[in-house]
Amino acid sequence: MTRLNDQVQELLQEYADLISITGGDAFRARSYEKAARAVGGHPEDVARLDAKGLQQIPGVGKSTAEKIAEYLATGRMSALEALRAKIPPGVREMMAVPSVGPKRALALYRDLDIASVDQLAEAVRADRLSEVAGFGERSGEKILHGIELMRQSGGRTLLDAATEQAEQIVRAISAVPGCTRCAYAGSLRRMRETVGDIDVLATAEDSEPLMTALTELPYVAEVIVRGPTKTSVRTAKGLQVDLRVVPEEDWGAALVYFTGSKAHNIKLRTMAVRAGLKLSEYGLFDAESGEKVVSATEDEVYAALGLPWIAPPLREDRGEVEAALRGELPDLVAESDLRGDLHTHTDLTDGLATLEDMIDTAAARGYSYYAVTDHAPDLVMQRMTDEKMLAQREQLRGLADRHKRMRLLHGTELNIGPDGGVDWPAEFLAGFDVCVASVHSHFGADRAAQTRRLIRACENPHVHVIGHLTTRRIGRRGPIDVDLDAVFEAAARTGTAIEINSSPQRLDLRDEDVQRAKRYGVKFSIDSDAHATGHLAYPRYGIGTAQRAWLTTEDVINTWTWQRLKKFLRKDALR
DNA sequence: GCCGTTTTCGGCCCGACTGTTTTCAGTCG
């Protein structure tokens, strides 16, 4: 079950799309789009807000607030239903086909009575598109190709795959003679949990060799567009890569522009306009004379707008510009702040590497403490026993001498049962240095039951960290239905940390929820949940989530010294 | 529809690329 904010976001977005399709005022449509994004990213649950409270959300005015309130009260949004009655749902779905927007979707429906993606594909094959004004031979080909792509990929790319691909491309473009700077930008630089495409920015006097180099990379399957400033290709894995080349003196402005987000850029541009300036990817200009003010570095561009540099993960128009103006930007937690990892596995359960290999790899990362937390017996398929667990503890203690600079912690990942109980009795649990507890079953239990079991787990004095709280797998399994606010309250009250699981398939909690949890005073543990030595590098992605949630080292227990962490782990002493 | 240090009315981010309507609309980011 999705969060109510997400449902409202989807409805408002649909309303905006239908306004566009029916030829309504474009500014009105944009206004609803903006409101949709604002609601989706709003940390507070809209269900807790009345019409007045809803209007406090930036971009939500009287009219939108009324529509949301109506939906919250009745489960319906009559204005939306009125538009739905005019346009079949398939017409809106056609907008998802690349090169088909609201205007063309309507033209296809009006002139050819096409009302679904399937019918569209059929019409192209039957060569009927030329009957509609504005559609030529190439249009049909593009549409068919777009439909095919939609069907085979359909989704966004996970952060690790996108990062690896982007780094590979940046290396290749950087090596081209004449290339003076190159980096990736876009949602990847902002560390969003998934990315739709990769934006690469480069500087060179002559863009031609760089564009050619991109199109000739071995893993490039297709060239989508090719121009002097922008070239787009699709990789063999179906990922779109846009390369933009600008003169070196415009690097800063271009990097701001292509890093986004769109909403952040709009805010910066609006500030520029108010100051008599104009901001584009080519620089910050005087609006009247057209003379360039600055554009060489991001620092300069922000400074000219009266702002300090803003870290990319914050650039979502979630209050970062206002915070920057007040001089209150958070000192974000960084990967180098991590002193340890509190959730990892070995081949004693479902990990791939031995205890020694995991510990050696962790030591090489420079950690000052490291916990091994293999699965507990209730996850029956892992065949854990008391004896095996105690034998591992012996083995781990025996390795202490080998890594004098890294404290070894013996832990476990407990299973939170349907009633909130965990695997072992208190006496046995007391023998562990650290206990992570996670939901691994009964994903379908109802909201009340899920909430109850997680609160009970927090209240267990031996549970230090709640692992992957919502159990979602990005693109594969949705989150469990749980009252997160109630769990956050319990976690803060009991001194139980909530994990930011850094596995790119999970990234659980997600950034909006982490931000919300922080307001309750919740502390977090950014863990790898490594099942192999290579996975010990995952926290770079979890750090992205933490940064997007505005966290500082104060919020993250595994940036603390062992002395301080040790106190936190004695949670029963708190009460 | 939203919003306000030029504004309660009149704006609303800006530019590249494509295909096709020989001068520009639509789409995209």
Coordinates of C-alpha atoms in Angstrom, one line a residue, chain A:
Chain A
M1 CA 0.0 0.0 0.0
T2 CA 1.5 3.3 -1.0
R3 CA 1.7 6.3 1.3
L4 CA -1.3 8.7 1.0
N5 CA 1.0 11.5 -0.1
D6 CA 2.1 9.3 -3.1
Q7 CA -1.5 8.6 -4.0
V8 CA -2.4 12.3 -3.9
Q9 CA 0.7 13.1 -6.0
E10 CA -0.4 10.6 -8.6
L11 CA -3.9 12.0 -8.7
L12 CA -2.7 15.6 -9.0
Q13 CA -0.3 14.6 -11.7
E14 CA -3.1 12.8 -13.6
Y15 CA -5.2 15.9 -13.3
A16 CA -2.4 18.1 -14.7
D17 CA -1.9 15.7 -17.6
L18 CA -5.6 15.7 -18.4
I19 CA -5.7 19.5 -18.3
S20 CA -2.8 19.4 -20.9
I21 CA -4.5 16.9 -23.1
T22 CA -7.8 18.7 -23.1
G23 CA -6.0 21.9 -24.1
G24 CA -6.5 23.6 -20.8
D25 CA -4.4 26.5 -19.6
A26 CA -0.8 25.4 -19.6
F27 CA 0.0 27.4 -16.5
R28 CA -2.8 25.7 -14.7
A29 CA -1.5 22.3 -15.6
R30 CA 2.0 23.3 -14.5
S31 CA 0.6 24.5 -11.2
Y32 CA -1.0 21.1 -10.5
E33 CA 2.3 19.4 -11.5
K34 CA 4.1 21.5 -9.1
A35 CA 1.6 20.8 -6.3
A36 CA 1.8 17.0 -7.1
R37 CA 5.6 17.0 -6.6
A38 CA 5.3 19.1 -3.5
V39 CA 2.8 16.7 -1.9
G40 CA 4.9 13.7 -2.9
G41 CA 8.0 15.1 -1.3
H42 CA 6.3 16.6 1.7
P43 CA 7.6 15.0 4.9
E44 CA 4.3 15.2 6.8
D45 CA 1.5 12.8 6.0
V46 CA -1.3 14.8 4.2
A47 CA -3.9 12.7 6.1
R48 CA -3.0 14.6 9.2
L49 CA -3.6 18.0 7.6
D50 CA -6.8 20.0 7.2
A51 CA -7.5 22.4 4.3
K52 CA -5.5 25.1 6.0
G53 CA -2.6 22.9 6.8
L54 CA -2.5 21.6 3.2
Q55 CA -2.2 25.2 2.0
Q56 CA 1.0 25.5 4.0
I57 CA 2.7 23.1 1.5
P58 CA 4.4 25.3 -1.0
G59 CA 2.7 25.2 -4.4
V60 CA -0.6 24.1 -2.8
G61 CA -3.2 26.9 -2.8
K62 CA -6.9 27.1 -2.0
S63 CA -8.2 25.2 -5.0
T64 CA -5.7 22.3 -4.8
A65 CA -6.1 22.0 -1.0
E66 CA -9.9 21.7 -1.5
K67 CA -9.3 18.9 -4.0
I68 CA -7.0 17.1 -1.7
A69 CA -9.3 17.6 1.3
E70 CA -12.2 16.2 -0.8
Y71 CA -10.1 13.1 -1.6
L72 CA -9.1 12.6 2.0
A73 CA -12.7 12.9 3.1
T74 CA -14.5 11.0 0.4
G75 CA -11.9 9.0 -1.5
R76 CA -12.8 10.8 -4.6
M77 CA -11.7 14.0 -6.5
S78 CA -14.7 15.1 -8.5
A79 CA -12.9 17.6 -10.7
L80 CA -10.5 14.8 -11.8
E81 CA -13.4 12.4 -12.4
A82 CA -15.1 15.0 -14.7
L83 CA -12.0 15.1 -16.8
R84 CA -11.5 11.4 -16.8
A85 CA -15.0 11.1 -18.2
K86 CA -13.9 13.1 -21.3
I87 CA -10.6 11.3 -22.0
P88 CA -10.1 7.5 -21.9
P89 CA -7.2 6.4 -19.7
G90 CA -5.3 5.0 -22.6
V91 CA -4.9 8.5 -24.1
R92 CA -2.9 9.6 -21.1
E93 CA -0.9 6.4 -21.1
M94 CA 0.2 7.2 -24.7
M95 CA 2.0 10.2 -23.2
A96 CA 4.5 7.7 -21.8
V97 CA 5.6 6.9 -25.3
P98 CA 8.7 8.9 -26.2
S99 CA 7.9 11.7 -28.7
V100 CA 4.2 11.6 -27.8
G101 CA 3.1 14.5 -25.5
P102 CA -0.3 15.8 -24.6
K103 CA -0.9 17.6 -28.0
R104 CA -0.1 14.6 -30.1
A105 CA -2.0 12.2 -27.8
L106 CA -5.1 14.3 -28.2
A107 CA -4.7 14.6 -32.0
L108 CA -4.4 10.8 -32.3
Y109 CA -7.5 10.3 -30.2
R110 CA -9.5 13.0 -31.9
D111 CA -8.6 12.2 -35.5
L112 CA -8.1 8.5 -35.4
D113 CA -10.0 7.5 -32.3
I114 CA -6.8 5.9 -30.9
A115 CA -7.2 5.4 -27.1
S116 CA -4.4 3.0 -26.0
V117 CA -0.7 2.3 -26.6
D118 CA -1.7 -1.0 -28.3
Q119 CA -4.0 0.8 -30.7
L120 CA -1.3 3.3 -31.4
A121 CA 1.2 0.6 -32.4
E122 CA -1.4 -1.0 -34.5
A123 CA -2.2 2.3 -36.3
V124 CA 1.5 2.9 -37.1
R125 CA 1.8 -0.6 -38.6
A126 CA -1.4 0.0 -40.7
D127 CA 0.2 3.3 -41.9
R128 CA -2.7 5.4 -40.7
L129 CA -0.7 8.0 -38.9
S130 CA -0.1 10.2 -42.0
E131 CA -3.8 11.1 -41.9
V132 CA -3.1 13.2 -38.8
A133 CA -1.6 16.7 -39.4
G134 CA 1.9 16.9 -38.1
F135 CA 2.7 13.2 -38.3
G136 CA 5.1 12.1 -41.1
E137 CA 6.9 8.9 -41.9
R138 CA 9.6 9.3 -39.2
S139 CA 7.0 10.0 -36.5
G140 CA 5.6 6.5 -37.0
E141 CA 9.0 4.9 -36.8
K142 CA 9.9 6.8 -33.7
I143 CA 6.7 6.0 -32.0
L144 CA 6.9 2.3 -32.7
H145 CA 10.5 2.2 -31.5
G146 CA 9.5 4.1 -28.3
I147 CA 6.7 1.6 -27.6
E148 CA 9.1 -1.3 -28.0
L149 CA 11.6 0.3 -25.5
M150 CA 8.8 1.0 -23.0
R151 CA 7.8 -2.6 -23.1
Q152 CA 11.3 -4.1 -22.6
S153 CA 12.8 -1.8 -20.0
G154 CA 9.9 0.0 -18.5
G155 CA 11.8 1.1 -15.4
R156 CA 14.5 3.2 -14.0
T157 CA 18.1 2.0 -13.4
L158 CA 19.4 1.2 -9.9
L159 CA 22.0 3.5 -8.5
D160 CA 24.9 1.1 -8.5
A161 CA 24.5 0.1 -12.2
A162 CA 24.0 3.8 -13.2
T163 CA 27.0 4.9 -11.2
E164 CA 29.3 2.3 -12.7
Q165 CA 28.1 3.1 -16.2
A166 CA 28.5 6.8 -15.7
E167 CA 32.0 6.5 -14.2
Q168 CA 33.0 4.4 -17.2
I169 CA 31.7 7.0 -19.7
V170 CA 33.3 9.9 -17.8
R171 CA 36.7 8.0 -17.9
A172 CA 36.3 7.5 -21.7
I173 CA 35.3 11.1 -22.5
S174 CA 38.0 12.5 -20.2
A175 CA 40.6 10.6 -22.2
V176 CA 39.6 12.3 -25.5
P177 CA 42.2 14.9 -26.5
G178 CA 40.8 18.4 -26.1
C179 CA 38.5 17.5 -23.3
T180 CA 39.3 19.7 -20.3
R181 CA 36.7 18.7 -17.8
C182 CA 34.1 15.9 -17.6
A183 CA 31.7 14.8 -14.9
Y184 CA 28.3 13.3 -14.5
A185 CA 25.4 15.5 -13.4
G186 CA 21.6 14.9 -13.2
S187 CA 19.7 12.8 -10.7
L188 CA 22.8 10.6 -10.4
R189 CA 24.8 13.4 -9.0
R190 CA 21.9 14.2 -6.7
M191 CA 22.0 10.5 -5.6
R192 CA 18.4 9.7 -6.3
E193 CA 17.6 6.1 -5.5
T194 CA 17.1 5.3 -9.2
V195 CA 17.9 7.2 -12.4
G196 CA 16.1 7.5 -15.6
D197 CA 19.1 8.5 -17.7
I198 CA 22.7 9.6 -17.3
D199 CA 23.7 13.2 -17.9
V200 CA 27.4 13.7 -18.6
L201 CA 28.9 17.2 -18.9
A202 CA 32.2 18.0 -20.5
T203 CA 34.2 21.1 -21.6
A204 CA 36.2 21.4 -24.8
E205 CA 36.9 24.0 -27.5
D206 CA 35.7 21.6 -30.2
S207 CA 32.9 19.3 -29.2
E208 CA 33.1 17.1 -32.2
P209 CA 35.8 14.6 -31.0
L210 CA 33.9 14.1 -27.7
M211 CA 30.6 13.5 -29.4
T212 CA 32.2 11.0 -31.8
A213 CA 33.9 9.2 -28.9
L214 CA 30.6 8.8 -27.2
T215 CA 28.8 7.4 -30.2
E216 CA 31.7 5.0 -30.8
L217 CA 31.8 3.4 -27.3
P218 CA 31.5 -0.3 -27.6
Y219 CA 28.5 -0.6 -25.3
V220 CA 26.5 2.1 -27.2
A221 CA 23.7 0.4 -29.1
E222 CA 22.0 3.4 -30.7
V223 CA 22.5 7.2 -31.4
I224 CA 19.2 9.0 -30.5
V225 CA 20.2 12.6 -31.3
R226 CA 23.4 14.1 -32.5
G227 CA 24.2 17.8 -32.4
P228 CA 27.1 20.1 -31.6
T229 CA 26.1 20.8 -28.0
K230 CA 24.1 17.7 -27.2
T231 CA 24.4 14.0 -28.2
S232 CA 22.2 11.3 -26.8
V233 CA 22.8 7.6 -27.0
R234 CA 21.3 4.4 -25.7
T235 CA 23.5 1.7 -24.2
A236 CA 23.1 -2.0 -24.8
K237 CA 21.4 -2.2 -21.5
G238 CA 18.8 0.4 -22.6
L239 CA 20.1 3.2 -20.5
Q240 CA 20.0 6.7 -22.1
V241 CA 23.2 8.8 -21.9
D242 CA 23.1 12.5 -22.7
L243 CA 26.5 14.2 -23.3
R244 CA 26.6 18.0 -23.3
V245 CA 29.7 19.9 -24.2
V246 CA 30.1 23.5 -23.3
P247 CA 33.1 26.0 -23.4
E248 CA 35.3 25.7 -20.3
E249 CA 34.3 29.2 -19.0
D250 CA 30.7 28.0 -18.7
W251 CA 31.4 24.9 -16.7
G252 CA 29.8 26.1 -13.5
A253 CA 26.6 27.3 -14.9
A254 CA 26.2 24.2 -17.0
L255 CA 26.9 21.9 -14.1
V256 CA 24.2 23.7 -12.0
Y257 CA 21.8 23.5 -14.8
F258 CA 22.4 19.8 -15.7
T259 CA 22.5 18.7 -12.1
G260 CA 19.0 20.0 -11.4
S261 CA 16.6 19.2 -10.0
K262 CA 14.2 21.0 -12.3
A263 CA 12.4 22.4 -9.2
H264 CA 15.7 23.7 -7.7
N265 CA 16.7 25.3 -11.0
I266 CA 13.4 27.0 -11.3
K267 CA 13.9 28.5 -7.9
L268 CA 17.4 29.7 -8.8
R269 CA 16.1 31.2 -12.1
T270 CA 13.3 33.0 -10.3
M271 CA 15.8 34.4 -7.9
A272 CA 18.0 35.5 -10.8
V273 CA 15.1 37.2 -12.5
R274 CA 14.2 39.1 -9.4
A275 CA 17.8 40.3 -9.2
G276 CA 17.7 41.6 -12.8
L277 CA 19.7 38.5 -14.0
K278 CA 19.0 35.6 -16.3
L279 CA 20.4 32.1 -15.5
S280 CA 20.8 29.5 -18.2
E281 CA 23.2 26.7 -18.9
Y282 CA 25.5 29.2 -20.5
G283 CA 25.9 31.5 -17.5
L284 CA 24.4 34.1 -15.3
F285 CA 23.7 37.2 -17.4
D286 CA 22.6 40.7 -16.9
A287 CA 19.0 40.7 -18.1
E288 CA 19.3 44.1 -19.7
S289 CA 22.7 44.3 -21.3
G290 CA 22.9 40.5 -21.9
E291 CA 26.5 40.7 -20.4
K292 CA 27.7 37.6 -18.7
V293 CA 28.1 38.0 -14.9
V294 CA 29.7 34.6 -14.0
S295 CA 29.6 31.0 -15.1
A296 CA 33.0 29.3 -14.5
T297 CA 32.3 27.5 -11.3
E298 CA 29.2 26.5 -9.3
D299 CA 30.5 28.5 -6.3
E300 CA 30.5 31.6 -8.4
V301 CA 27.0 31.1 -9.8
Y302 CA 25.6 30.5 -6.3
A303 CA 27.6 33.4 -4.8
A304 CA 26.3 35.8 -7.5
L305 CA 22.8 34.8 -6.4
G306 CA 23.7 35.5 -2.8
L307 CA 23.9 31.9 -1.8
P308 CA 26.6 29.5 -0.5
W309 CA 27.3 26.4 -2.6
I310 CA 24.5 23.8 -2.1
A311 CA 25.4 20.1 -2.1
P312 CA 23.7 18.3 -5.0
P313 CA 21.7 15.8 -2.9
L314 CA 19.9 18.8 -1.3
R315 CA 18.9 20.3 -4.6
E316 CA 15.3 19.2 -4.7
D317 CA 13.6 22.5 -3.7
R318 CA 12.7 21.0 -0.3
G319 CA 13.7 24.2 1.5
E320 CA 17.5 24.1 0.7
V321 CA 17.5 27.6 -0.9
E322 CA 15.7 29.1 2.0
A323 CA 18.1 27.4 4.5
A324 CA 21.0 28.6 2.4
L325 CA 19.7 32.1 2.6
R326 CA 19.5 31.9 6.4
G327 CA 23.0 30.3 6.5
E328 CA 21.5 27.1 8.0
L329 CA 22.5 24.5 5.5
P330 CA 23.3 21.2 7.3
D331 CA 26.9 20.0 7.5
L332 CA 26.1 16.8 5.7
V333 CA 27.3 13.4 6.8
A334 CA 29.9 12.0 4.3
E335 CA 31.1 8.5 3.4
S336 CA 34.5 9.4 5.1
D337 CA 32.7 10.0 8.4
L338 CA 31.6 6.3 8.7
R339 CA 33.6 4.6 11.4
G340 CA 32.0 1.2 11.0
D341 CA 29.3 -1.1 9.6
L342 CA 26.8 -2.7 11.9
H343 CA 25.0 -5.1 9.5
T344 CA 26.9 -7.7 7.5
H345 CA 26.7 -11.4 6.7
T346 CA 29.2 -14.2 6.2
D347 CA 28.9 -17.7 4.6
L348 CA 27.7 -19.0 8.0
T349 CA 24.3 -18.0 6.7
D350 CA 23.5 -16.6 3.3
G351 CA 26.7 -14.5 2.8
L352 CA 29.2 -15.5 0.1
A353 CA 32.4 -14.7 1.9
T354 CA 34.1 -16.2 5.0
L355 CA 34.3 -14.4 8.3
E356 CA 38.1 -13.7 7.7
D357 CA 37.5 -12.3 4.3
M358 CA 34.7 -10.0 5.3
I359 CA 36.7 -8.8 8.3
D360 CA 39.9 -8.2 6.2
T361 CA 38.0 -6.3 3.6
A362 CA 36.3 -4.2 6.3
A363 CA 39.7 -3.4 7.9
A364 CA 41.0 -2.2 4.6
R365 CA 38.2 0.3 4.5
G366 CA 39.7 1.9 7.6
Y367 CA 36.9 1.2 10.0
S368 CA 37.4 1.4 13.7
Y369 CA 34.6 -1.1 14.5
Y370 CA 32.8 -3.8 12.5
A371 CA 29.9 -6.0 13.3
V372 CA 29.1 -9.4 11.9
T373 CA 25.4 -10.0 12.1
D374 CA 24.4 -13.4 10.6
H375 CA 20.8 -14.5 10.5
A376 CA 19.1 -15.9 13.5
P377 CA 17.3 -19.3 13.7
D378 CA 13.7 -18.2 12.9
L379 CA 14.7 -17.6 9.3
V380 CA 14.6 -21.3 9.0
M381 CA 16.2 -21.7 5.6
Q382 CA 19.4 -20.3 7.1
R383 CA 19.7 -23.2 9.5
M384 CA 21.2 -21.2 12.3
T385 CA 21.7 -22.9 15.8
D386 CA 22.9 -21.6 19.1
E387 CA 26.0 -23.7 18.8
K388 CA 26.9 -22.3 15.3
M389 CA 26.4 -18.8 16.6
L390 CA 28.6 -19.3 19.7
A391 CA 31.3 -21.0 17.6
Q392 CA 31.3 -18.0 15.3
R393 CA 31.7 -15.7 18.3
E394 CA 34.7 -17.8 19.5
Q395 CA 36.2 -17.6 16.0
L396 CA 35.6 -13.8 15.8
R397 CA 37.2 -13.2 19.2
G398 CA 40.2 -15.2 18.1
L399 CA 40.7 -12.8 15.2
A400 CA 40.8 -9.7 17.4
D401 CA 44.6 -9.8 17.5
R402 CA 44.8 -9.7 13.7
H403 CA 43.0 -6.3 13.5
K404 CA 44.2 -4.3 16.5
R405 CA 42.9 -1.0 15.1
M406 CA 39.4 -2.3 14.3
R407 CA 37.1 -3.5 17.1
L408 CA 35.2 -6.6 16.2
L409 CA 31.6 -6.8 17.3
H410 CA 29.6 -10.0 17.4
G411 CA 26.0 -9.5 16.4
T412 CA 23.1 -11.0 14.7
E413 CA 20.2 -10.0 12.4
L414 CA 17.1 -11.1 14.3
N415 CA 13.7 -11.8 12.7
I416 CA 10.8 -9.7 13.9
G417 CA 8.0 -12.2 14.1
P418 CA 4.4 -11.4 13.3
D419 CA 3.7 -10.5 16.9
G420 CA 6.9 -8.4 17.3
G421 CA 8.9 -11.1 19.1
V422 CA 12.4 -12.1 18.1
D423 CA 14.4 -15.3 17.9
W424 CA 16.1 -15.8 21.2
P425 CA 15.4 -15.2 24.9
A426 CA 16.8 -12.2 26.6
E427 CA 19.7 -14.2 28.2
F428 CA 21.0 -15.3 24.9
L429 CA 20.5 -11.9 23.3
A430 CA 22.5 -10.3 26.0
G431 CA 25.6 -12.2 24.7
F432 CA 25.7 -10.1 21.5
D433 CA 27.5 -6.8 21.1
V434 CA 24.8 -5.6 18.7
C435 CA 21.5 -6.8 17.5
V436 CA 19.8 -5.7 14.2
A437 CA 16.1 -6.8 14.0
S438 CA 14.3 -6.9 10.7
V439 CA 11.0 -8.1 9.1
H440 CA 11.6 -11.1 6.8
S441 CA 8.1 -12.5 6.6
H442 CA 4.4 -11.8 6.8
F443 CA 4.8 -8.8 4.4
G444 CA 1.1 -8.8 3.8
A445 CA -0.1 -8.3 7.4
D446 CA -2.4 -5.3 7.9
R447 CA -1.3 -1.9 8.9
A448 CA -2.2 -2.2 12.6
A449 CA -0.4 -5.5 12.9
Q450 CA 2.8 -4.3 11.1
T451 CA 2.9 -1.2 13.3
R452 CA 2.4 -3.2 16.5
R453 CA 5.1 -5.7 15.7
L454 CA 7.7 -3.0 14.8
I455 CA 6.9 -1.0 17.9
R456 CA 7.3 -4.1 20.0
A457 CA 10.7 -4.8 18.4
C458 CA 11.8 -1.2 19.3
E459 CA 10.7 -1.8 22.8
N460 CA 12.9 -4.9 23.1
P461 CA 15.9 -3.7 25.2
H462 CA 18.3 -6.0 23.2
V463 CA 17.3 -4.7 19.8
H464 CA 19.6 -1.8 18.8
V465 CA 18.8 -1.3 15.2
I466 CA 15.7 -1.9 13.0
G467 CA 17.0 -3.2 9.7
H468 CA 15.4 -2.4 6.3
L469 CA 12.2 -1.1 7.9
T470 CA 9.8 -1.2 5.0
T471 CA 11.4 -4.3 3.3
R472 CA 10.8 -2.9 -0.1
R473 CA 12.9 -4.1 -3.1
I474 CA 13.1 -1.3 -5.6
G475 CA 11.2 -2.2 -8.7
R476 CA 10.2 -5.6 -7.3
R477 CA 8.4 -5.4 -4.0
G478 CA 6.6 -2.5 -2.5
P479 CA 6.9 -1.4 1.2
I480 CA 4.9 -3.1 3.9
D481 CA 1.8 -1.2 5.1
V482 CA 2.9 0.4 8.4
D483 CA 2.3 3.6 10.3
L484 CA 5.8 5.0 10.0
D485 CA 5.1 7.9 12.3
A486 CA 4.2 5.6 15.1
V487 CA 7.3 3.5 14.6
F488 CA 9.5 6.6 14.5
E489 CA 8.0 7.8 17.7
A490 CA 8.8 4.4 19.3
A491 CA 12.3 4.3 18.0
A492 CA 13.1 7.8 19.3
R493 CA 11.5 7.0 22.7
T494 CA 13.4 3.7 23.2
G495 CA 16.7 4.8 21.8
T496 CA 16.5 2.3 18.9
A497 CA 18.3 3.3 15.7
I498 CA 16.7 2.8 12.3
E499 CA 18.8 1.5 9.5
I500 CA 19.5 3.1 6.2
N501 CA 20.1 -0.1 4.3
S502 CA 22.6 0.8 1.6
S503 CA 21.9 -2.0 -0.7
P504 CA 21.0 -0.4 -4.1
Q505 CA 18.1 -2.9 -4.4
R506 CA 16.7 -1.6 -1.1
L507 CA 17.8 1.9 0.0
D508 CA 15.4 1.4 2.9
L509 CA 14.3 3.8 4.5
R510 CA 14.0 6.1 1.6
D511 CA 15.1 9.7 1.9
E512 CA 11.7 11.4 2.5
D513 CA 11.0 9.0 5.3
V514 CA 14.4 9.4 6.9
Q515 CA 13.9 13.2 6.9
R516 CA 10.6 12.7 8.6
A517 CA 12.0 10.3 11.1
K518 CA 14.7 12.7 12.0
R519 CA 12.1 15.2 13.2
Y520 CA 11.1 12.6 15.9
G521 CA 14.7 12.5 17.1
V522 CA 15.4 9.1 15.5
K523 CA 19.1 8.1 15.1
F524 CA 20.3 6.1 12.1
S525 CA 22.8 3.4 11.2
I526 CA 24.0 3.5 7.6
D527 CA 24.8 -0.2 6.9
S528 CA 25.8 -2.2 3.9
D529 CA 23.8 -5.4 4.7
A530 CA 26.8 -7.0 2.8
H531 CA 26.5 -10.5 1.7
A532 CA 29.9 -10.4 -0.1
T533 CA 33.1 -8.4 0.3
G534 CA 32.2 -6.2 -2.7
H535 CA 29.0 -5.2 -0.9
L536 CA 31.0 -3.6 1.9
A537 CA 31.3 -0.6 -0.5
Y538 CA 27.5 -0.1 -0.6
P539 CA 27.4 2.6 2.1
R540 CA 28.3 5.2 -0.6
Y541 CA 24.7 4.8 -1.7
G542 CA 23.2 4.9 1.7
I543 CA 25.2 8.0 2.4
G544 CA 23.4 9.5 -0.7
T545 CA 20.0 8.7 1.0
A546 CA 21.3 10.3 4.2
Q547 CA 22.5 13.4 2.5
R548 CA 19.2 13.7 0.6
A549 CA 17.5 13.5 4.1
W550 CA 19.8 16.4 5.4
L551 CA 21.5 14.1 8.0
T552 CA 24.6 15.2 9.8
T553 CA 27.1 13.0 11.8
E554 CA 25.0 13.8 14.9
D555 CA 22.2 11.7 13.4
V556 CA 24.2 8.7 12.4
I557 CA 25.4 6.4 15.2
N558 CA 28.1 4.6 13.1
T559 CA 30.0 7.9 12.6
W560 CA 30.4 8.1 16.3
T561 CA 33.5 7.0 18.3
W562 CA 33.3 3.5 19.8
Q563 CA 33.1 5.1 23.2
R564 CA 29.9 7.0 22.3
L565 CA 28.4 4.2 20.3
K566 CA 28.9 1.8 23.2
K567 CA 26.8 4.0 25.4
F568 CA 24.1 4.1 22.8
L569 CA 24.0 0.3 22.5
R570 CA 23.3 0.0 26.3
K571 CA 19.8 1.2 25.6
D572 CA 18.3 -0.4 28.8
A573 CA 20.6 2.0 30.7
L574 CA 18.7 4.9 29.2
R575 CA 15.4 4.0 30.9

